[in-house]
PDB file of C-alpha atoms and ligand atoms in Angstrom:
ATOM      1  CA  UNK A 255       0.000   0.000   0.000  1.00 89.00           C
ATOM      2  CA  UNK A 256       1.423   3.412  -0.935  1.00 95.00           C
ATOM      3  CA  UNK A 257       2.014   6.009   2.080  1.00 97.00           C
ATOM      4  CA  UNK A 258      -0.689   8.949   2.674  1.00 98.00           C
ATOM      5  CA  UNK A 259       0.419  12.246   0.863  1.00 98.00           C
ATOM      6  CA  UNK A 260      -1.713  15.265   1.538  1.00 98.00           C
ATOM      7  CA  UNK A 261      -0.633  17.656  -1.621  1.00 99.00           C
ATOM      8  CA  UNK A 262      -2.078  21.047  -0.846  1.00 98.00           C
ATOM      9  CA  UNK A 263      -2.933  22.988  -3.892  1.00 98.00           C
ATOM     10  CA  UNK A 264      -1.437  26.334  -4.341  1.00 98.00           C
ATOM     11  CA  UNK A 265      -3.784  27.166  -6.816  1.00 98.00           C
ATOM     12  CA  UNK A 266      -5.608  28.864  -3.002  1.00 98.00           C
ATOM     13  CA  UNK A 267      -2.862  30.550  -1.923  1.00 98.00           C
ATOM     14  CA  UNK A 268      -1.116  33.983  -1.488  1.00 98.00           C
ATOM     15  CA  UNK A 269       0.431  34.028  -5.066  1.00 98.00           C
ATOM     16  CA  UNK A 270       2.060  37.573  -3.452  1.00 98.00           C
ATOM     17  CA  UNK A 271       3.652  35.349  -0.777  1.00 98.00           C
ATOM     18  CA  UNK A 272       3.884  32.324  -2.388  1.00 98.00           C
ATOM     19  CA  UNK A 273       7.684  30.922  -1.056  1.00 98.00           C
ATOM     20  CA  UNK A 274       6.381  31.880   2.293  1.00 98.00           C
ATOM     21  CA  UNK A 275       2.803  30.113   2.075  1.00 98.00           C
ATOM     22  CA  UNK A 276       5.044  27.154   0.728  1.00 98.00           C
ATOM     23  CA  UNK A 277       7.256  26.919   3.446  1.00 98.00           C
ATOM     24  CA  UNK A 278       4.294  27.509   6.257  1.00 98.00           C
ATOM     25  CA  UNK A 279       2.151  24.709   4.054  1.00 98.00           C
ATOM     26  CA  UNK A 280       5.047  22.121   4.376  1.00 98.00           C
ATOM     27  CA  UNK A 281       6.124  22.840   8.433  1.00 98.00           C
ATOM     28  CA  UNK A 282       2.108  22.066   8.887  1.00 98.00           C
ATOM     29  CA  UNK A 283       2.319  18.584   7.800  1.00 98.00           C
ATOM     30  CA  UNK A 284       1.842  18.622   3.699  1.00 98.00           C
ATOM     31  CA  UNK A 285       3.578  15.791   1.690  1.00 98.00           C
ATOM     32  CA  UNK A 286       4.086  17.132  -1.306  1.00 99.00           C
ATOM     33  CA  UNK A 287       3.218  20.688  -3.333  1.00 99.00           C
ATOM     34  CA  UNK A 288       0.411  20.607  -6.040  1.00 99.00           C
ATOM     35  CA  UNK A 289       1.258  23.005  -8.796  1.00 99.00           C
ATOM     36  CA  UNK A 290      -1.772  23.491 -11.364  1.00 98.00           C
ATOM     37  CA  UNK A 291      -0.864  24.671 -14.384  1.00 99.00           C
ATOM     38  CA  UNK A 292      -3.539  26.606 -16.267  1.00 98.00           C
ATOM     39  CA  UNK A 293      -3.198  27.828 -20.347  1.00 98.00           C
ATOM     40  CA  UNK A 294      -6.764  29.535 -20.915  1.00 98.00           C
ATOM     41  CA  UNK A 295      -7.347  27.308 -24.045  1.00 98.00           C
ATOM     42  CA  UNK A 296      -7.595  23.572 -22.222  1.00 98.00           C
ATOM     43  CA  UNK A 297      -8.951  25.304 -19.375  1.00 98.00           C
ATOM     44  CA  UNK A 298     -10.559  28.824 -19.155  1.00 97.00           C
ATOM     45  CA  UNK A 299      -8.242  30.008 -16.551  1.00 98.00           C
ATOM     46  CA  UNK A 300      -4.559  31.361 -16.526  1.00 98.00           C
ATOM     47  CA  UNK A 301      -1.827  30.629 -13.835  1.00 98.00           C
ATOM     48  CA  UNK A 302       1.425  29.577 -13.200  1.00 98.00           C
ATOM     49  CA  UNK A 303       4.403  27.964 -14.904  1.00 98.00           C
ATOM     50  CA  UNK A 304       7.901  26.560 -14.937  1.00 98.00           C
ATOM     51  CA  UNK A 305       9.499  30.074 -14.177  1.00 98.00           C
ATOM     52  CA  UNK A 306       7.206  29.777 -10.665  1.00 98.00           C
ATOM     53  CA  UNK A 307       7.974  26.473 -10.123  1.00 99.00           C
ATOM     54  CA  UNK A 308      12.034  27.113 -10.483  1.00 98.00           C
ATOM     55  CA  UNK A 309      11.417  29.929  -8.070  1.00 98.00           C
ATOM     56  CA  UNK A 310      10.241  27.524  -5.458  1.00 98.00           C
ATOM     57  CA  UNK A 311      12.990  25.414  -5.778  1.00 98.00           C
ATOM     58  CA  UNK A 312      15.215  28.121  -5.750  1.00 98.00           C
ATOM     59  CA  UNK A 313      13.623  29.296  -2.522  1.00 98.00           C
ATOM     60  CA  UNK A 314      14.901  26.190  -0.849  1.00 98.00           C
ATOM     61  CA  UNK A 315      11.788  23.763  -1.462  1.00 98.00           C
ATOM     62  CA  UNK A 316      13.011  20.291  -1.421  1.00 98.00           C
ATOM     63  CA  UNK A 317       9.367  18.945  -1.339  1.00 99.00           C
ATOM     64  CA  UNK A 318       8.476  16.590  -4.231  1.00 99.00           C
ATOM     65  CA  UNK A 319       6.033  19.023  -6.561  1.00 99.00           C
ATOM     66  CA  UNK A 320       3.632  17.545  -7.905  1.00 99.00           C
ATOM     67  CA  UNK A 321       3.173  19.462 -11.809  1.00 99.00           C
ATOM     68  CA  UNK A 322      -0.532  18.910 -12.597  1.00 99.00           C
ATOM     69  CA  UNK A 323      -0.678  20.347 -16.539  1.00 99.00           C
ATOM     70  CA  UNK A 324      -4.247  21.655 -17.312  1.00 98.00           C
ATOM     71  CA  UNK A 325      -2.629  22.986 -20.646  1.00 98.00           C
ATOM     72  CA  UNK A 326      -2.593  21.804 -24.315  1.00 98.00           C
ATOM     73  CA  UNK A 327      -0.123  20.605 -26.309  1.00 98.00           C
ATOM     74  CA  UNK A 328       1.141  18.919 -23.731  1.00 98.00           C
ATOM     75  CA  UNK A 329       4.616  17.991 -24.859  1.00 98.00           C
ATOM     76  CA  UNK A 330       6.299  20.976 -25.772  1.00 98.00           C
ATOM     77  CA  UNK A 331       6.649  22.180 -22.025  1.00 98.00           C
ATOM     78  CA  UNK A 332       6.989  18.949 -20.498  1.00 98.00           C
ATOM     79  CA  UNK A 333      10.920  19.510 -20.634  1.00 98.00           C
ATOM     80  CA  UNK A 334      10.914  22.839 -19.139  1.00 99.00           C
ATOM     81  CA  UNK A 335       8.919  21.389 -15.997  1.00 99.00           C
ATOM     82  CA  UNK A 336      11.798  18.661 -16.032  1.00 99.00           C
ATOM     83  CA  UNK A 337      14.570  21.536 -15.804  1.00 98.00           C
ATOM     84  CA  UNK A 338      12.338  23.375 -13.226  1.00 99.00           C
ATOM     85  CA  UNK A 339      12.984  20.899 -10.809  1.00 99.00           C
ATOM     86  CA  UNK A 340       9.337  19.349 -10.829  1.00 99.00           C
ATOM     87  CA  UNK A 341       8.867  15.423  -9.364  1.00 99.00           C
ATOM     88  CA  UNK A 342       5.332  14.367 -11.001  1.00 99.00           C
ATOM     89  CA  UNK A 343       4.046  15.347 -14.157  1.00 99.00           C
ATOM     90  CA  UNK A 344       0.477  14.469 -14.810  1.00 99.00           C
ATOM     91  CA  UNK A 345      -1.515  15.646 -17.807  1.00 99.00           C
ATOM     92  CA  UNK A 346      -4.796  14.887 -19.546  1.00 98.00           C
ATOM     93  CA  UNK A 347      -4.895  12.304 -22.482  1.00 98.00           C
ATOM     94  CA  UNK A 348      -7.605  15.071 -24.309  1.00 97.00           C
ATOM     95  CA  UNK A 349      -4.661  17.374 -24.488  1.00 98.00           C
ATOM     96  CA  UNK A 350      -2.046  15.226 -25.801  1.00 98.00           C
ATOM     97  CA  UNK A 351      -2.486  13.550 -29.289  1.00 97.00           C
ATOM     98  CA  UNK A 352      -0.107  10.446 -28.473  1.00 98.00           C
ATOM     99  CA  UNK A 353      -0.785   9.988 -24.669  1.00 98.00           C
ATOM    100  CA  UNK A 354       1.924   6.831 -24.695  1.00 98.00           C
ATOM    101  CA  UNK A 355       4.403   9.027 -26.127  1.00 98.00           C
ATOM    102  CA  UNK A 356       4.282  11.951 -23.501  1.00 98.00           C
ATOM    103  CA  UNK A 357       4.324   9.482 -20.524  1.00 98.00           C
ATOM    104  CA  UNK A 358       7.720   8.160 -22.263  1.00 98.00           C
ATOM    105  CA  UNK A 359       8.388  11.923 -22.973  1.00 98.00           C
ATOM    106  CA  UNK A 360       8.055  12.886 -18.833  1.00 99.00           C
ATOM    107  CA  UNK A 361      10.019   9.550 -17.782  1.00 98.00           C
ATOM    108  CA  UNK A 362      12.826  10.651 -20.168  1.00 98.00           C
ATOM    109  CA  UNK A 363      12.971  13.810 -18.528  1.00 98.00           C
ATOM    110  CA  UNK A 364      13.364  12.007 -15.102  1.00 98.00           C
ATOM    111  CA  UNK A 365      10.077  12.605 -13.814  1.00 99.00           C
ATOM    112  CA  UNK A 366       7.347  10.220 -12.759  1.00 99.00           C
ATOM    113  CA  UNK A 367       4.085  10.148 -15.065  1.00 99.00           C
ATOM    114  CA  UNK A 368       0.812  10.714 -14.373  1.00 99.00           C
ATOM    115  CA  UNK A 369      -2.126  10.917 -15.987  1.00 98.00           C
ATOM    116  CA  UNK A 370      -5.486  13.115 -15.492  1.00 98.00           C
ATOM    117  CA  UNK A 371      -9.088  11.949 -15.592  1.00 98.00           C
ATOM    118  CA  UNK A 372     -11.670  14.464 -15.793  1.00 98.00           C
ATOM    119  CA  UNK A 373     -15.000  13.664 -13.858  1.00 98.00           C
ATOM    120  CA  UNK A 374     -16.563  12.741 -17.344  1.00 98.00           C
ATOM    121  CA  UNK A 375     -13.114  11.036 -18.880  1.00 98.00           C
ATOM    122  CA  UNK A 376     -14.192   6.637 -19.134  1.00 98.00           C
ATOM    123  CA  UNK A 377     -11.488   4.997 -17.179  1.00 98.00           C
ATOM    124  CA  UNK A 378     -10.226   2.507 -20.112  1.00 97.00           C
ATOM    125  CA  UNK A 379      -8.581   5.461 -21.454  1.00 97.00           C
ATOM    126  CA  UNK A 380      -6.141   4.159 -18.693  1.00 98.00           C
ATOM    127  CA  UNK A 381      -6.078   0.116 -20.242  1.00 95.00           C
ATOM    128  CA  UNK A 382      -2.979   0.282 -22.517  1.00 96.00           C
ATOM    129  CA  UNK A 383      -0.818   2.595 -20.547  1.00 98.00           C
ATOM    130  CA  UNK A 384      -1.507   1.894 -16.582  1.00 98.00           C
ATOM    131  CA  UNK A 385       1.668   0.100 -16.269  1.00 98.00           C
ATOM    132  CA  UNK A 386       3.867   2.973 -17.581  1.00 98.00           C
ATOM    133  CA  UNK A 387       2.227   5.195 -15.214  1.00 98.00           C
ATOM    134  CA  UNK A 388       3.624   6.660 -11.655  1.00 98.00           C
ATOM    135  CA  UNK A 389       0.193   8.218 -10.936  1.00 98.00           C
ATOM    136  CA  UNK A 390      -3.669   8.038 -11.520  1.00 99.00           C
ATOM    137  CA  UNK A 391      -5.204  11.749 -10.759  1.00 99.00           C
ATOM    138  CA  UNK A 392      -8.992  11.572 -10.661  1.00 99.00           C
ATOM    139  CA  UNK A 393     -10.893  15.079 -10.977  1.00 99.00           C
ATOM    140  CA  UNK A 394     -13.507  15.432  -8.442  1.00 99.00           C
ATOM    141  CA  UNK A 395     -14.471  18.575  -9.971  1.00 98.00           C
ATOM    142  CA  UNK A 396     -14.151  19.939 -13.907  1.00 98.00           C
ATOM    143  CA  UNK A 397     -10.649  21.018 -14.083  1.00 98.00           C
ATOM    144  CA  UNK A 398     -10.183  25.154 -14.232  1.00 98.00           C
ATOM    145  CA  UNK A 399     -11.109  26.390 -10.817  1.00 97.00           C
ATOM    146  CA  UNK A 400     -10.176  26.398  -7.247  1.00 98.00           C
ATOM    147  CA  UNK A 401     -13.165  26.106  -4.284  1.00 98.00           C
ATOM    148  CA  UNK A 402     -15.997  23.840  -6.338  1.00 98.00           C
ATOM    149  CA  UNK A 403     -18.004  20.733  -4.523  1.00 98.00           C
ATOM    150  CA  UNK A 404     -16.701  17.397  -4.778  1.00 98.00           C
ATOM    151  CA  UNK A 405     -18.702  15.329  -7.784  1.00 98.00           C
ATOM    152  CA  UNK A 406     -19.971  11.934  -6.218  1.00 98.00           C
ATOM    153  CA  UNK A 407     -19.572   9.572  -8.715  1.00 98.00           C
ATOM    154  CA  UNK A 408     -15.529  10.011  -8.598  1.00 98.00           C
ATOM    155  CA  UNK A 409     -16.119   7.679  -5.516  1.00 98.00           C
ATOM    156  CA  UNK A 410     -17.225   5.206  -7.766  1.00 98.00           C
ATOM    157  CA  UNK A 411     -14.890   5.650 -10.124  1.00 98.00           C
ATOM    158  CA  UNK A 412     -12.074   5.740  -7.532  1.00 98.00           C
ATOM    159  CA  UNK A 413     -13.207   2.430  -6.477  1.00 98.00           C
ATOM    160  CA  UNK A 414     -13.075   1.144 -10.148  1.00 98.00           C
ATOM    161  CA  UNK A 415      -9.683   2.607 -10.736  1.00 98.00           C
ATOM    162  CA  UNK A 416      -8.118   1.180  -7.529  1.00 98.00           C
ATOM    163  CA  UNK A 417      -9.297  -2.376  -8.765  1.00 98.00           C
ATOM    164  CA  UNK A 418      -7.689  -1.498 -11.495  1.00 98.00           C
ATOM    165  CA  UNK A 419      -4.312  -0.513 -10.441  1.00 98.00           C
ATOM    166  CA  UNK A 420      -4.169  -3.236  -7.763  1.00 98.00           C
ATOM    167  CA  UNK A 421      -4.457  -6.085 -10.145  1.00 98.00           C
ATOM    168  CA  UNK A 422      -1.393  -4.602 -12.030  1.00 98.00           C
ATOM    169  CA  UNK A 423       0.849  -5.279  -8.340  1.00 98.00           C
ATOM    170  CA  UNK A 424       2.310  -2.332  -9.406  1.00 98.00           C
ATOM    171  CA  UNK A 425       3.151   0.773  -6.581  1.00 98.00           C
ATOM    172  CA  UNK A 426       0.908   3.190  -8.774  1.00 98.00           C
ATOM    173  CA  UNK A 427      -0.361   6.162  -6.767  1.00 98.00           C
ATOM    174  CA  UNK A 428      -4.214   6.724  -7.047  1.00 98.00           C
ATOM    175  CA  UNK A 429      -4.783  10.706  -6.315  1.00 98.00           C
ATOM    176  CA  UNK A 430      -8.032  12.564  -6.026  1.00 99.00           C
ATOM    177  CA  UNK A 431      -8.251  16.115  -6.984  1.00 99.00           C
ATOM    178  CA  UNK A 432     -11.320  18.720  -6.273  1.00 98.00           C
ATOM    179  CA  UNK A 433     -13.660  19.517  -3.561  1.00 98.00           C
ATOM    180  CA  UNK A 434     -11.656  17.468  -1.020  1.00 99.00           C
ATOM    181  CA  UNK A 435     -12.289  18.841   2.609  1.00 98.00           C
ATOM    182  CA  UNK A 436     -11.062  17.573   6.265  1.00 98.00           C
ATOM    183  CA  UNK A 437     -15.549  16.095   5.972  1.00 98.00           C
ATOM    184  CA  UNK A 438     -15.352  14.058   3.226  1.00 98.00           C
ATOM    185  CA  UNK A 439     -11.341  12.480   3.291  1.00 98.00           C
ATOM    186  CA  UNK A 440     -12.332   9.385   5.104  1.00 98.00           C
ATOM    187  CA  UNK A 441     -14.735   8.645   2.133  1.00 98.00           C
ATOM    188  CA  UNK A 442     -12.440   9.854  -0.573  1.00 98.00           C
ATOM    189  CA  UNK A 443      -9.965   7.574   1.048  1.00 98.00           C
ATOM    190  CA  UNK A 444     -11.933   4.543   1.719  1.00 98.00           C
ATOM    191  CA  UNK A 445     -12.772   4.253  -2.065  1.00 98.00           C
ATOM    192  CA  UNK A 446      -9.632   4.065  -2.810  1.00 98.00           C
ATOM    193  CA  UNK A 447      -7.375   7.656  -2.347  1.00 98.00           C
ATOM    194  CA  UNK A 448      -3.800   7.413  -1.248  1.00 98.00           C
ATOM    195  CA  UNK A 449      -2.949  10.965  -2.787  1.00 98.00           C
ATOM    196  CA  UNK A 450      -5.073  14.295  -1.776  1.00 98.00           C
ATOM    197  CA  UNK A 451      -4.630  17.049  -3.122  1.00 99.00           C
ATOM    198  CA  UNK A 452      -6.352  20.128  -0.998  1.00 98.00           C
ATOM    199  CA  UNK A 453      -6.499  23.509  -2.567  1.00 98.00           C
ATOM    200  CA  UNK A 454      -9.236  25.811  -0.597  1.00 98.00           C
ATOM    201  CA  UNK A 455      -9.767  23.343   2.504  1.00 98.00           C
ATOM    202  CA  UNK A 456      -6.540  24.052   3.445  1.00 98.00           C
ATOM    203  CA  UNK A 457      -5.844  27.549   2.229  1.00 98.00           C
ATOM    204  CA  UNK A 458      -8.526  28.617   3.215  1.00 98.00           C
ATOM    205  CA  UNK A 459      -8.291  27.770   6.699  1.00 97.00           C
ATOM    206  CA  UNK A 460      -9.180  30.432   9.294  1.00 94.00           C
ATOM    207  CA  UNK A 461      -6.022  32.572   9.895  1.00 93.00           C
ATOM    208  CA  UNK A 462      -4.095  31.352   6.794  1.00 90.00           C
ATOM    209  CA  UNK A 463      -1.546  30.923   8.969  1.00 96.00           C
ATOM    210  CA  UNK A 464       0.388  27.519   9.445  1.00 97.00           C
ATOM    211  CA  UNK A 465      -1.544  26.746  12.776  1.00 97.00           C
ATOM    212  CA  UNK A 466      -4.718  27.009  10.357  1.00 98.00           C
ATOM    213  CA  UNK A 467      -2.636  24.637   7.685  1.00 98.00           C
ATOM    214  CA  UNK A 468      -1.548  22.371  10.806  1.00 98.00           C
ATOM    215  CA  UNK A 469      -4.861  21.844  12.159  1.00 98.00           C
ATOM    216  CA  UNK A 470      -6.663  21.465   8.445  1.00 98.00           C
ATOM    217  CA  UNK A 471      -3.612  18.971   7.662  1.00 98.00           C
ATOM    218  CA  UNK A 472      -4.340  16.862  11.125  1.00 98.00           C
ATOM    219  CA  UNK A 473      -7.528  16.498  10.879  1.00 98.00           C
ATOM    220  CA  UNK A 474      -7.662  15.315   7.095  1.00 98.00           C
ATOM    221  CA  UNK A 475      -4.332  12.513   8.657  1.00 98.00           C
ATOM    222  CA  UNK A 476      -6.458  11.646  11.156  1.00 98.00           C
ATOM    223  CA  UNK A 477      -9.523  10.975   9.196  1.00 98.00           C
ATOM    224  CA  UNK A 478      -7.693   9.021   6.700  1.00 98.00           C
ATOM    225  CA  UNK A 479      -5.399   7.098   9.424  1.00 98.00           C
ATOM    226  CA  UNK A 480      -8.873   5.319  10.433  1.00 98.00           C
ATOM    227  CA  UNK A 481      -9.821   4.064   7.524  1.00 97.00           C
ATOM    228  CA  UNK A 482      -6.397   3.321   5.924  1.00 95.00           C
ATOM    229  CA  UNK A 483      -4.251   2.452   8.992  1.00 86.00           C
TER     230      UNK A 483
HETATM  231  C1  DX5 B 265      -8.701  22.421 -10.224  1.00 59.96           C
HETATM  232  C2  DX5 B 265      -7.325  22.099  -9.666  1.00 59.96           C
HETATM  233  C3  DX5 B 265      -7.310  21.745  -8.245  1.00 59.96           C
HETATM  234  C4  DX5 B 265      -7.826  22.815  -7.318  1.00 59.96           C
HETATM  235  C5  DX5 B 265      -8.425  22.129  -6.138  1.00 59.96           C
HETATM  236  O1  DX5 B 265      -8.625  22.506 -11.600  1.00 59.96           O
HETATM  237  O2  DX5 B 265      -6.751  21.012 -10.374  1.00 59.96           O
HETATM  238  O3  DX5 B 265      -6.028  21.288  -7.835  1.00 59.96           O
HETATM  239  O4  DX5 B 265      -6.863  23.720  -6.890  1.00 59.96           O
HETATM  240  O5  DX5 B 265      -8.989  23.095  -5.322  1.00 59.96           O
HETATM  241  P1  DX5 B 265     -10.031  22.724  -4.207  1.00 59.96           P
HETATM  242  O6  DX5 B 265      -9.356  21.776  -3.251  1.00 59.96           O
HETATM  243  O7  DX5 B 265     -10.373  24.029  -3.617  1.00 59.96           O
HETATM  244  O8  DX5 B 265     -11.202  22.033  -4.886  1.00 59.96           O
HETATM  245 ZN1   ZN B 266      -4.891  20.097  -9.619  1.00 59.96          ZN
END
């Protein structure tokens, strides 16, 4: 069984303090940093890139990030993730024409693959190409926007998918992404969740401080601690 990661999403925070909000996100308790990269033509918002991403590293982030591209063509700025010191690279298999080639593509780069499914996305998009993958990322919500309500039927389809990557034997992550709160983690991760990302639960949290991360962070370990171990 793959370890808990809580990956807050930093698509909710200060952008005008953005190192800082990093650094206070991380002392709270998160695993990893989700960075949501938005083009306005795959999705109809606009955010942050490799130049942001570099920046955190060269802040003195050592977390893994966790590059989810909401952006298409995919391919062409896979490489410049690579070089910008991100971990994961996950991308949706609408945006890319050859969606075997660009997992290849982000391996050869030294990253670990993911890809996206969007809450409407069938999961046999995932049949010839699970193997290859580091990651599964599930969209609880349609990809674009921080802050929406977690869809229901990605429980179901959580549960499908973990079926899925368990018969492979293979230590593929299965992440959730969308609506996830500190209320509704022990469900998320009873269907199947090992990776949640957390964008407005956490950032959101009163204070924005990191006792307000801490306590969010807790609370969603906790809940997922009783129903994962
Ligand atoms: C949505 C992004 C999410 C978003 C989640 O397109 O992929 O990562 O930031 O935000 P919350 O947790 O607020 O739903
Ligand atoms: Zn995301």
């Amino acid at each position: 069984m793959q370890s808990t990661v809580i990956a807050p999403s930093i698509l909710s925070a200060n952008f005008a303090r953005l190192g800082e909000e990093v650094d206070n996100v991380l002392k709270a308790g998160a695993d990893w940093v989700h960075f949501d990269v938005m083009d306005n033509h795959y999705v109809p918002n606009l955010t942050i890139g490799p130049m942001v991403c570099e920046a955190l590293r060269k802040h003195g982030v050592t977390a893994p990030i966790d590059v989810h591209l909401m952006v298409e063509p995919v391919d062409r700025i896979v490489p410049d993730f690579a070089k910008a010191g991100a971990s994961l690279i996950s991308f949706h298999p609408e945006a890319s024409a050859h969606v075997h080639r660009t997992v290849q593509l982000i391996k050869s780069h030294g990253c670990q693959a993911g890809v996206v499914l969007n809450p409407a996305t069938p999961i046999d998009v995932l049949d010839w190409v699970l193997e290859d993958l580091d990651m599964v990322l599930l969209m609880s919500v349609n990809p674009g926007f921080g802050g929406q309500s977690f869809i229901p039927s990605a429980l179901e389809k959580l549960r499908r998918v973990r079926e899925k990557i368990d018969a492979t034997g293979k230590p593929i992550r299965l992440e959730i992404d969308g609506g996830v709160k500190a209320d509704n983690i022990g469900e998320i991760a009873a269907a199947g969740a090992d990776t949640f990302v957390a964008g407005s639960a956490i950032f959101n949290a009163p204070g924005s401080d990191q006792r307000g991360y801490a306590d969010v962070i807790a609370r969603m370990k906790d809940a997922v601690a009783k129903v994962r171990g």
